[in-house]
Coordinates of C-alpha atoms and ligand atoms in Angstrom, one line a residue:
X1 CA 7.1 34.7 -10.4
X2 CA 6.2 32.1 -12.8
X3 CA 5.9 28.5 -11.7
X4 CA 5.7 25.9 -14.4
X5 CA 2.7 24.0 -13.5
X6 CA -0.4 24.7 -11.5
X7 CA -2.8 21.6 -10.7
X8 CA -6.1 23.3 -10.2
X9 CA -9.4 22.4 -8.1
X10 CA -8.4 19.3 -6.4
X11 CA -9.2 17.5 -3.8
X12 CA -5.8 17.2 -2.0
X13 CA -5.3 13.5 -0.3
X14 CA -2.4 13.4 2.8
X15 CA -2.7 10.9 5.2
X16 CA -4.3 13.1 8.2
X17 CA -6.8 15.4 5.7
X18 CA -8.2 16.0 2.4
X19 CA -8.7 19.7 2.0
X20 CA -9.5 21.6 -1.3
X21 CA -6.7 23.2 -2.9
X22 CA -4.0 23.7 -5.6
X23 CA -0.6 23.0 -6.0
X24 CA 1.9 24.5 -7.8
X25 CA 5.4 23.4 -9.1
X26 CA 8.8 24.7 -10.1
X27 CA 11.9 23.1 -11.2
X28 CA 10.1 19.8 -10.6
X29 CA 9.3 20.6 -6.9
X30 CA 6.0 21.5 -5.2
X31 CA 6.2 25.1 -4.4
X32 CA 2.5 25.8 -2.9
X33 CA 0.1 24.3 -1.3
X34 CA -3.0 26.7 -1.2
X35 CA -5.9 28.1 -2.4
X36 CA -6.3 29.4 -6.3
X37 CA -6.1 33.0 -5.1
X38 CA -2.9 32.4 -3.8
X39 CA -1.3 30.3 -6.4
X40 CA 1.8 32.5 -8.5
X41 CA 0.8 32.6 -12.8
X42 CA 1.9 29.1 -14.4
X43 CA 2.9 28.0 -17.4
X44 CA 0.6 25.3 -17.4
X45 CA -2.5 24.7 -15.6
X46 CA -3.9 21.4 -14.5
X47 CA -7.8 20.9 -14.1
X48 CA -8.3 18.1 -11.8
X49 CA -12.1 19.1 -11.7
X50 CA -12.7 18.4 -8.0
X51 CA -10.9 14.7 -8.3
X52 CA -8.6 13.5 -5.7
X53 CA -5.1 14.4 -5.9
X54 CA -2.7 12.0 -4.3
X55 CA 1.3 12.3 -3.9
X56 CA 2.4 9.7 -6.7
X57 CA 2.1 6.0 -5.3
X58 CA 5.4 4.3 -4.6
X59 CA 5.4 0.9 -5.2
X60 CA 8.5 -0.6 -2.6
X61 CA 8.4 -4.1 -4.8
X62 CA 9.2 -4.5 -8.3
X63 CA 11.2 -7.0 -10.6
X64 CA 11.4 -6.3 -13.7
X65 CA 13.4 -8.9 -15.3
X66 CA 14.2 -12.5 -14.7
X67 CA 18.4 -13.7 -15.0
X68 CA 18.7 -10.2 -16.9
X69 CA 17.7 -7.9 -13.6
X70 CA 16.5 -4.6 -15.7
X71 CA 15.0 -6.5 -19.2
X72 CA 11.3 -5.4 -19.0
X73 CA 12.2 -1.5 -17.5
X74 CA 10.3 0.1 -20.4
X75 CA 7.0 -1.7 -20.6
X76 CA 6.2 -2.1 -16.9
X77 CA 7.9 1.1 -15.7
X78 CA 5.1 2.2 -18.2
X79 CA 2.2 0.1 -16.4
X80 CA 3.1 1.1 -13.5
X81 CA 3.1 5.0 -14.3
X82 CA -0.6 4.2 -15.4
X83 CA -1.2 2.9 -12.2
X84 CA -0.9 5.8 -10.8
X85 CA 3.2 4.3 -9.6
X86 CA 5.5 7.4 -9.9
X87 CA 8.2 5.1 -7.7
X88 CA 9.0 1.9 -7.5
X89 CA 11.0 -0.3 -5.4
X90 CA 13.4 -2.4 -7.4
X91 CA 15.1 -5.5 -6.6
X92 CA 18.1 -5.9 -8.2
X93 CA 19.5 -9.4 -8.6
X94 CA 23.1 -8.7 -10.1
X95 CA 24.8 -12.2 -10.7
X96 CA 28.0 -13.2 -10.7
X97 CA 30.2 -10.0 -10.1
X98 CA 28.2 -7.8 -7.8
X99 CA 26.4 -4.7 -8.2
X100 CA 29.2 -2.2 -7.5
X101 CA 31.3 -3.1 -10.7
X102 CA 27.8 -2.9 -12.9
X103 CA 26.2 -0.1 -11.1
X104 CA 26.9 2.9 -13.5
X105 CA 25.5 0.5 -16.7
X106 CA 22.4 -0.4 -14.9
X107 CA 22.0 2.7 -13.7
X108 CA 22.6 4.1 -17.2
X109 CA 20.1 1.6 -18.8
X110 CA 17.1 1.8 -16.0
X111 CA 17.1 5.7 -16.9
X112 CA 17.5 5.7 -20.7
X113 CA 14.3 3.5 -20.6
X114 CA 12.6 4.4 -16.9
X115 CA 9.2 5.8 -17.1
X116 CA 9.1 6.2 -13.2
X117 CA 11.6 6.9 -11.0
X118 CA 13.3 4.2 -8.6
X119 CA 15.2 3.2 -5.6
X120 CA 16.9 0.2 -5.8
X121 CA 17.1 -3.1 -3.1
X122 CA 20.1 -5.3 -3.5
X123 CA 19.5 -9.0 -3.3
X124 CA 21.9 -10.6 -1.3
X125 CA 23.1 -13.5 -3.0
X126 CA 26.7 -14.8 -2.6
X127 CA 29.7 -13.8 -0.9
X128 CA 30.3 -10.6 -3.5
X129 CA 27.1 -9.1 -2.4
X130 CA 27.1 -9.8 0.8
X131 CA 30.9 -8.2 1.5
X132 CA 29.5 -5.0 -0.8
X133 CA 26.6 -4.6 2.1
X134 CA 29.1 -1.8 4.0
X135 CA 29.8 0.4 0.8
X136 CA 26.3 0.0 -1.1
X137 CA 25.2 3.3 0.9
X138 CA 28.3 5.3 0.6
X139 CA 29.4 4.0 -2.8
X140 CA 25.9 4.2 -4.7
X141 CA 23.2 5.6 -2.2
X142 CA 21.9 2.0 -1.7
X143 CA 20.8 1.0 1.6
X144 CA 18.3 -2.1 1.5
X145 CA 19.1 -5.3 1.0
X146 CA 17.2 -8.4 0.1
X147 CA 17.6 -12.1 1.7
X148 CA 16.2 -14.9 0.2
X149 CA 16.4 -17.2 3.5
X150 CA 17.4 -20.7 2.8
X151 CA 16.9 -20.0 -1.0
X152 CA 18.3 -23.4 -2.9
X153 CA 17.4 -26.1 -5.1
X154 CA 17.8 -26.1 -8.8
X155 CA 16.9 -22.6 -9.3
X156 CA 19.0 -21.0 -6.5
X157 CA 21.9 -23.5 -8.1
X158 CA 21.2 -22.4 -11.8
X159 CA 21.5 -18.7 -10.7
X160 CA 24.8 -19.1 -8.7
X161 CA 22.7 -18.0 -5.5
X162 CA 24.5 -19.4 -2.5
X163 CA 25.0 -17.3 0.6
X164 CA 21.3 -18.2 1.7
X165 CA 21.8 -20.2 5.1
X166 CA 21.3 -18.9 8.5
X167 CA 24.2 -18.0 9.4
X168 CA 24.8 -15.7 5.9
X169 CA 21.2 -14.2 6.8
X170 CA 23.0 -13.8 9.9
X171 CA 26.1 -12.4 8.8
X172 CA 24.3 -9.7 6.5
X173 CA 22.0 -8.8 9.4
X174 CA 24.4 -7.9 11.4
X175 CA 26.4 -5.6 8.9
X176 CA 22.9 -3.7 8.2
X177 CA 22.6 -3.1 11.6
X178 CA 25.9 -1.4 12.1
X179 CA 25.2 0.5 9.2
X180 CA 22.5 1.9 11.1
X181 CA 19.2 3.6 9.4
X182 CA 18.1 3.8 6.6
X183 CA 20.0 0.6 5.9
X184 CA 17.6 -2.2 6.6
X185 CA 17.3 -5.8 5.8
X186 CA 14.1 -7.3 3.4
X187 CA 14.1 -11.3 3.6
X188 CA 11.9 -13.8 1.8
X189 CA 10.2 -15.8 4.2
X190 CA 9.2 -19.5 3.5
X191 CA 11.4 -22.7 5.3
X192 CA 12.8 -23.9 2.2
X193 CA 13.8 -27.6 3.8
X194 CA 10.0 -28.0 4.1
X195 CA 9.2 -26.9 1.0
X196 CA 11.8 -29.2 -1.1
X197 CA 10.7 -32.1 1.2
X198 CA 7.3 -31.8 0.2
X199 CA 8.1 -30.6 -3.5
X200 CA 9.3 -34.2 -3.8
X201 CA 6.9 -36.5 -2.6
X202 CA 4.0 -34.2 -4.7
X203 CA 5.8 -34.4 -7.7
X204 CA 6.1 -38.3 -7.3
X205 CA 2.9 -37.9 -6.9
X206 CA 2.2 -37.1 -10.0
X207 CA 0.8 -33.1 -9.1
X208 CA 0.8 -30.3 -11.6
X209 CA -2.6 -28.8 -10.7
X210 CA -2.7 -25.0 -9.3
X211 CA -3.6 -26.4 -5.6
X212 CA -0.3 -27.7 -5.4
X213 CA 1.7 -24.7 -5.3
X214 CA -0.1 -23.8 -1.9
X215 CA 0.0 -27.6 -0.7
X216 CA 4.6 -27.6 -1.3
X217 CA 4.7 -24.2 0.8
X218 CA 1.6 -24.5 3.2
X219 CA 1.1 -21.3 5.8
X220 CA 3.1 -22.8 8.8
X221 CA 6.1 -22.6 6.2
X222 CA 5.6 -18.9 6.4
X223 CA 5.0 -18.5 9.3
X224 CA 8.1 -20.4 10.9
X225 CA 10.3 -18.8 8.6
X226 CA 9.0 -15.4 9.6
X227 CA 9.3 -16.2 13.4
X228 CA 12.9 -16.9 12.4
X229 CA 13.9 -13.8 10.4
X230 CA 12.6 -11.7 13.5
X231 CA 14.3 -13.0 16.0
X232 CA 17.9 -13.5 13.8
X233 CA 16.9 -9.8 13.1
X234 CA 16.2 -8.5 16.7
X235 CA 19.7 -10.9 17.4
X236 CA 21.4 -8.7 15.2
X237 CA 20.2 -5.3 15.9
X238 CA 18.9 -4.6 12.2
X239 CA 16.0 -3.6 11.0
X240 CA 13.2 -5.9 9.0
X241 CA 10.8 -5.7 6.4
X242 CA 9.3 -8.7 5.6
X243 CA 7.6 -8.6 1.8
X244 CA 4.4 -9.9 0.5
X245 CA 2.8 -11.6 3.6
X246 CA 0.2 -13.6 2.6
X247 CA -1.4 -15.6 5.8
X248 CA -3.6 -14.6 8.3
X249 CA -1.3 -15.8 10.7
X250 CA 1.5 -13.0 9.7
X251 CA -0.6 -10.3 10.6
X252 CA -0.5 -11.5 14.3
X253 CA 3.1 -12.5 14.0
X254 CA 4.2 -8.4 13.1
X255 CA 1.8 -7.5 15.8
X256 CA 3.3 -9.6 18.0
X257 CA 6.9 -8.3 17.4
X258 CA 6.1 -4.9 17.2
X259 CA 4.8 -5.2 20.7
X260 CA 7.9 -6.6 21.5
X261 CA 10.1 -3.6 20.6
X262 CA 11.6 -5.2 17.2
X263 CA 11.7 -3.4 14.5
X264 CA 10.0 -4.9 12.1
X265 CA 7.5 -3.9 9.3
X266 CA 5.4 -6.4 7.0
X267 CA 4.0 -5.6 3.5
X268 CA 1.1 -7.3 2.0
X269 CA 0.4 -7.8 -1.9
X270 CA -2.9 -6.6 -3.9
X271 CA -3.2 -10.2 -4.6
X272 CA -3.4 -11.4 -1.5
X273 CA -5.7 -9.0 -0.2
X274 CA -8.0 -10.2 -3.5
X275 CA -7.3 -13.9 -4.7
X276 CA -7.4 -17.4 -3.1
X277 CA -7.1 -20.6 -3.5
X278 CA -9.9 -21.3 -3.0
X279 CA -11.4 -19.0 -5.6
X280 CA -9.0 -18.9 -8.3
X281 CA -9.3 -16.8 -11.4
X282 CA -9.8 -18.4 -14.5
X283 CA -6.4 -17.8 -15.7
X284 CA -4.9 -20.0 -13.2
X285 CA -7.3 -22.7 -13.9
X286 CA -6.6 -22.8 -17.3
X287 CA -2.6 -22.3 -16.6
X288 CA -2.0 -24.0 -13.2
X289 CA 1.6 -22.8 -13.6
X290 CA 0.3 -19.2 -13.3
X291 CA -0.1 -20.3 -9.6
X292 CA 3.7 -20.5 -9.1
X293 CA 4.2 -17.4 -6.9
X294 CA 6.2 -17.3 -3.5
X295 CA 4.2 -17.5 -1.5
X296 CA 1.7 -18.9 -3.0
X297 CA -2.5 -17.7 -3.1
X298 CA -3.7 -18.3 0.0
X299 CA -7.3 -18.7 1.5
X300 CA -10.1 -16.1 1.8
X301 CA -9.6 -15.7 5.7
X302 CA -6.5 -14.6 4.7
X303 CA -7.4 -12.3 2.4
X304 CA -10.1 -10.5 4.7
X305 CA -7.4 -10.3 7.6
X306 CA -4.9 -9.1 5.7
X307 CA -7.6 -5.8 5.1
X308 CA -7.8 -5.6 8.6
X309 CA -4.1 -5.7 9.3
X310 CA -3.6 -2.6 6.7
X311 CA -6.8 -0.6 8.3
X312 CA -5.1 -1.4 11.9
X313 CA -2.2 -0.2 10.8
X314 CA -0.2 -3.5 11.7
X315 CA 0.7 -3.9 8.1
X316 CA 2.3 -0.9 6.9
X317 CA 2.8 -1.5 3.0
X318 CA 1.3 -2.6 0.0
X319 CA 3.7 -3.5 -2.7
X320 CA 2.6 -5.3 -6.1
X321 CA 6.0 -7.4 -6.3
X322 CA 5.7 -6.7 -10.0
X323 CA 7.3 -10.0 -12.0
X324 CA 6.3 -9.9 -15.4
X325 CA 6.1 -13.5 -17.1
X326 CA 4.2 -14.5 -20.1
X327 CA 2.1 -17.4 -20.5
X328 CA 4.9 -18.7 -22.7
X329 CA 7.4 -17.9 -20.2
X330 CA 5.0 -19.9 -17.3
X331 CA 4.8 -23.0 -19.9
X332 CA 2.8 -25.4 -19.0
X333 CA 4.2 -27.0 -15.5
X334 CA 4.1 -25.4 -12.4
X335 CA 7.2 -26.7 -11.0
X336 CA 9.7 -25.1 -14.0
X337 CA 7.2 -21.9 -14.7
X338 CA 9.0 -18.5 -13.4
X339 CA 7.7 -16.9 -10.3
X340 CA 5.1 -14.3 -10.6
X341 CA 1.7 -13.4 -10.6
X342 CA 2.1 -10.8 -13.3
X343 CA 2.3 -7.0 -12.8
X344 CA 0.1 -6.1 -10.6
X345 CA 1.9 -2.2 -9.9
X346 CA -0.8 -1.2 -12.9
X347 CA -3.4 -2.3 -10.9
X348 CA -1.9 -1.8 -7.1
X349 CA -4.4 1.6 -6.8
X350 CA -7.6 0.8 -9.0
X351 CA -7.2 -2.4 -6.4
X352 CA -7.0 -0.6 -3.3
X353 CA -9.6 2.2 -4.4
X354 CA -12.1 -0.3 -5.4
X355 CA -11.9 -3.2 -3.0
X356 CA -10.4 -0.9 -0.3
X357 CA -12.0 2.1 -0.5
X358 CA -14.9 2.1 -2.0
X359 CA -16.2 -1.1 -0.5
X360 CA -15.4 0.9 3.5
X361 CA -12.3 -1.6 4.4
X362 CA -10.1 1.7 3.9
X363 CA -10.2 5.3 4.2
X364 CA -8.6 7.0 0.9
X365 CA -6.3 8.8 3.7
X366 CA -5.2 5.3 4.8
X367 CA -4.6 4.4 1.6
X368 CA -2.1 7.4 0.7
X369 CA -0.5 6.6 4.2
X370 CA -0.3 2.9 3.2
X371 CA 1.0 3.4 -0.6
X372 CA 2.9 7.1 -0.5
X373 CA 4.3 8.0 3.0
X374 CA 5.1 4.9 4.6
X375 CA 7.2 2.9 1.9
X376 CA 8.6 6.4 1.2
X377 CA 10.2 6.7 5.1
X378 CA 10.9 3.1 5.5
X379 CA 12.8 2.8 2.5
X380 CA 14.4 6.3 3.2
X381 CA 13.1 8.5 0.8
X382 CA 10.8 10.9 2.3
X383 CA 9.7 13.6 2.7
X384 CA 11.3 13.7 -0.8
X385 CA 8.7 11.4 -2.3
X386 CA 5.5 10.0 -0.8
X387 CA 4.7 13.5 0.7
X388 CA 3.2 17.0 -0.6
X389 CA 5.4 18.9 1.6
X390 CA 6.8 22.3 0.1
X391 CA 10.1 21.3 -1.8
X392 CA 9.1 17.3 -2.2
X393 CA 9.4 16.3 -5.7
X394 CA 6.3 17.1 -7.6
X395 CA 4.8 13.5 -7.9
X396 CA 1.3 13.1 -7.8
X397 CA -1.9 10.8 -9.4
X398 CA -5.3 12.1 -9.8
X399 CA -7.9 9.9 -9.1
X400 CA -11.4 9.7 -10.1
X401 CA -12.9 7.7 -7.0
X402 CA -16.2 7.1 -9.4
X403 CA -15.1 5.8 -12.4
X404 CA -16.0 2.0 -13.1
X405 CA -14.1 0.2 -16.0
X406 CA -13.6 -3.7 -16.5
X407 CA -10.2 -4.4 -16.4
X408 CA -8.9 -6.5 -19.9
X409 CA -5.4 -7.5 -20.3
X410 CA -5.1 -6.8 -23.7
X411 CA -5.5 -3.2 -22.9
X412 CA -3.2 -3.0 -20.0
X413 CA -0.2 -1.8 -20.5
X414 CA 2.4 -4.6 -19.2
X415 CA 4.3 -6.9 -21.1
X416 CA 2.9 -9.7 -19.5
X417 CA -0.5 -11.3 -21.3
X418 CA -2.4 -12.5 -18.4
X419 CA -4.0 -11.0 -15.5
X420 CA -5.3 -12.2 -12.5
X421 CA -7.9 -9.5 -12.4
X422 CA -8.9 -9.7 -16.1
X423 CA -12.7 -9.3 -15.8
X424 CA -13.1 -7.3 -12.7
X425 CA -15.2 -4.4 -12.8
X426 CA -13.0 -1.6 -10.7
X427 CA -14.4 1.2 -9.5
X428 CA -12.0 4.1 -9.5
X429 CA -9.1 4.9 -11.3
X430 CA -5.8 7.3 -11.8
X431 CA -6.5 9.8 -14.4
X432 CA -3.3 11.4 -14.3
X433 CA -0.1 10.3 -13.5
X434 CA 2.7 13.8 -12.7
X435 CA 6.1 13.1 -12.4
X436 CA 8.3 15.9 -11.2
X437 CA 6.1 18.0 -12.5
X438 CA 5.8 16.6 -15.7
X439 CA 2.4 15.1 -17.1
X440 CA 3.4 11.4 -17.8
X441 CA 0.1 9.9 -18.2
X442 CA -2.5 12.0 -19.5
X443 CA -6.4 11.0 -19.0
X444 CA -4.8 7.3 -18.4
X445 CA -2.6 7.4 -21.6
X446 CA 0.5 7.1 -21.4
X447 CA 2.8 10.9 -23.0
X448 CA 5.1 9.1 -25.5
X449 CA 8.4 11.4 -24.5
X450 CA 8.1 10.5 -21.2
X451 CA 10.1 7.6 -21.8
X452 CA 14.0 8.5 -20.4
X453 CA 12.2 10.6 -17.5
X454 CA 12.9 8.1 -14.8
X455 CA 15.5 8.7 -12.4
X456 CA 17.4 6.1 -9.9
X457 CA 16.9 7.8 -6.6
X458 CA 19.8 7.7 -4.3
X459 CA 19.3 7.9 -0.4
X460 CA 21.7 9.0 1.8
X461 CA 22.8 7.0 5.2
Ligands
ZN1 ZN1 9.4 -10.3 -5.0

């Protein structure tokens, strides 16, 4: 037999072990897991020169687009792949009519310009979206759904978002959990009543410094907001993941409810395991409305226990929540500028390997546990991604645990022209980025054909 690809003389990452070996794959799948004397002739051979060989990261939290939900799929489909991201999470926010009607078009259009492959999370938004909850698994393989609790305002009204109250959260809840796994409910947590009532007074005050942002949705909004979701959530019987915590607090609060029996599981962001207030990075001092991101930077106390929380194993994922904005797009006040701090999928790994790993807050096994198998079973795609089982799609990143490189945005590969981490010397880095079996990034350059190689990724209920 002849497989098509053998990756040789690596250093083979899964979250109990790291043993030497190769790998080989056929028809996009791995087909061994051994040693080079055992491996079947290839087509193509691999040299990962004693590096680290991980199974490709998935990243459960992308956006890439604003009001049109799949704009920026080419460009930071292509970051991420760089980063090492051979999966992403994608939230799609499909206005007006639904996702159902649309699905075959986005779907069409995500893999006609997809580096990466991609499940996708439906935000629910309105009363369409909310009654296509029960046939989103059947219909199109879907089977997580996004809440934006008490989402309103100007923005929720100029995007026609309305089914946001408790008792919608509610309502949706309560259809997941009949659904029954993997179906499972995501929710934005901040108390938006808070928020606006302090968004007022700050703007009479005059505010449009980058402190602000923090000050209109301080920590307790958070953490009230996340108390609720759990226990509307265990009410219901349905299943939680709560995105991009960012306070110190949360970590106790998923503690907490894990203890109790609910199921629920918390993700933290790269940003908020690296950036404060506190200490912002340049970019935000010169563009305060680059602080506008939900929720916002929080203190370094935060940042530390969010570390902990991952090595502890209380939070379970790291996702970049990739949202691509310019500096032209932020303009120049924070309460208009789109949400987002940038994409950060390009940089979720070289983040986690230098701050995580190679300053001892996490084990590289953790760190494959934390980025490949866990958002890959929660989300309901393993063992087909986020594993190197036999017969898993071939996805991997190699990784040179040494390398050191200052990170500047002009060479990154996003569309977005600012970075929060422009400057920061990162040691270690994805060299290569394998898709399927196919070499899509190639000694951290991007292979030009790869382009069209992304595929949506259904799951099955
Ligand atoms: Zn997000």
């Amino acid at each position: 037999m002849v497989c098509d690809l053998v990756i040789h003389a690596g250093r083979v990452v899964t979250p109990l072990r790291t043993v030497n070996a190769d790998i080989a794959i056929l028809g996009g799948k791995i087909l061994a897991v051994g040693g080079s004397k055992d491996m079947p002739a290839a087509r193509r051979t691999l040299d990962a020169g004693g590096k680290y060989v991980l199974p490709g990261i998935v990243d459960p939290h992308a956006h890439l687009g604003y009001f049109d939900t799949l704009e920026a799929v080419e460009t930071e489909t292509r970051a991420a792949a760089c980063g090492g991201v051979t999966c992403l999470g994608v939230y799609i926010l499909a206005l007006k009519d639904g996702i159902l009607k649309q699905f075959d078009r986005l779907r069409s259009r995500f893999e006609s310009l997809s580096f990466v492959d991609a499940f996708w999370h439906l935000m629910v938004i309105d009363s369409i979206t909310m009654k296509e909850i029960e046939t989103c698994p059947s219909a199109i393989g879907l089977t997580s759904f996004k809440f934006n609790m008490g989402y309103k305002g100007p923005h929720a009204d100029l995007l026609g978002i309305s089914a946001t109250d408790d008792g919608a959260v509610y309502r949706g809840f309560r259809a997941i959990g009949e659904l029954g796994p993997p179906a499972l409910a995501a929710c934005h947590t901040e108390n938006i009543d808070i928020h606006l009532m302090l968004r007022e007074e700050l703007i009479a005050q005059g505010r449009r410094d980058y402190r602000v942002w923090n000050d209109s949705r301080p920590p307790f909004v958070e953490a009230e907001c996340m108390r609720r979701a759990i226990y509307l959530a265990k009410s219901a019987g349905c299943p939680l993941y709560i995105p991009h915590i960012t306070i110190a607090e949360g970590v106790d609060i998923i503690a907490e409810a894990v203890a109790a029996g609910v199921e629920v599981v918390g993700e933290t962001c790269p940003q908020y395991l690296t950036h404060s207030n506190e200490a912002p990075p340049k970019v935000v001092l010169e563009h305060p409305a680059c602080a506008n991101v939900n929720p916002p930077l929080r203190d370094k106390a935060s940042n530390e226990r969010l570390w902990e929380g991952l090595a502890q194993g209380i939070i379970k994922c790291v996702g970049s929540d990739l949202a691509p904005a310019t500096l032209a797009m932020k303009g120049d006040n924070i309460w208009d500028a789109p949400m987002g701090l940038g994409n950060n999928s390009e940089l979720l790994l070289p983040v986690l390997l230098s701050e995580g790993v190679n300053k001892g807050r996490l084990s590289l096994e953790k760190v494959v546990e934390i980025c490949c198998e866990n958002p890959a079973r929660i989300f309901g795609v393993y063992p087909r991604k986020g594993s190197l089982e036999v017969g898993a799609d071939a996805d991997f990143v190699v990784v040179d645990l040494e390398e050191k490189r200052t990170v500047e945005t002009t060479k990154l590969r996003t569309m977005c022209d600012w970075s929060i981490y422009d400057g920061w010397e990162l040691t270690g880095w994805p060299v290569h980025t394998i898709l399927r079996g196919e070499v899509i990034v190639e000694n951290g350059e991007p292979v030009a054909q790869s382009v069209q190689r992304g595929r949506y990724v259904p799951r099955l209920k």
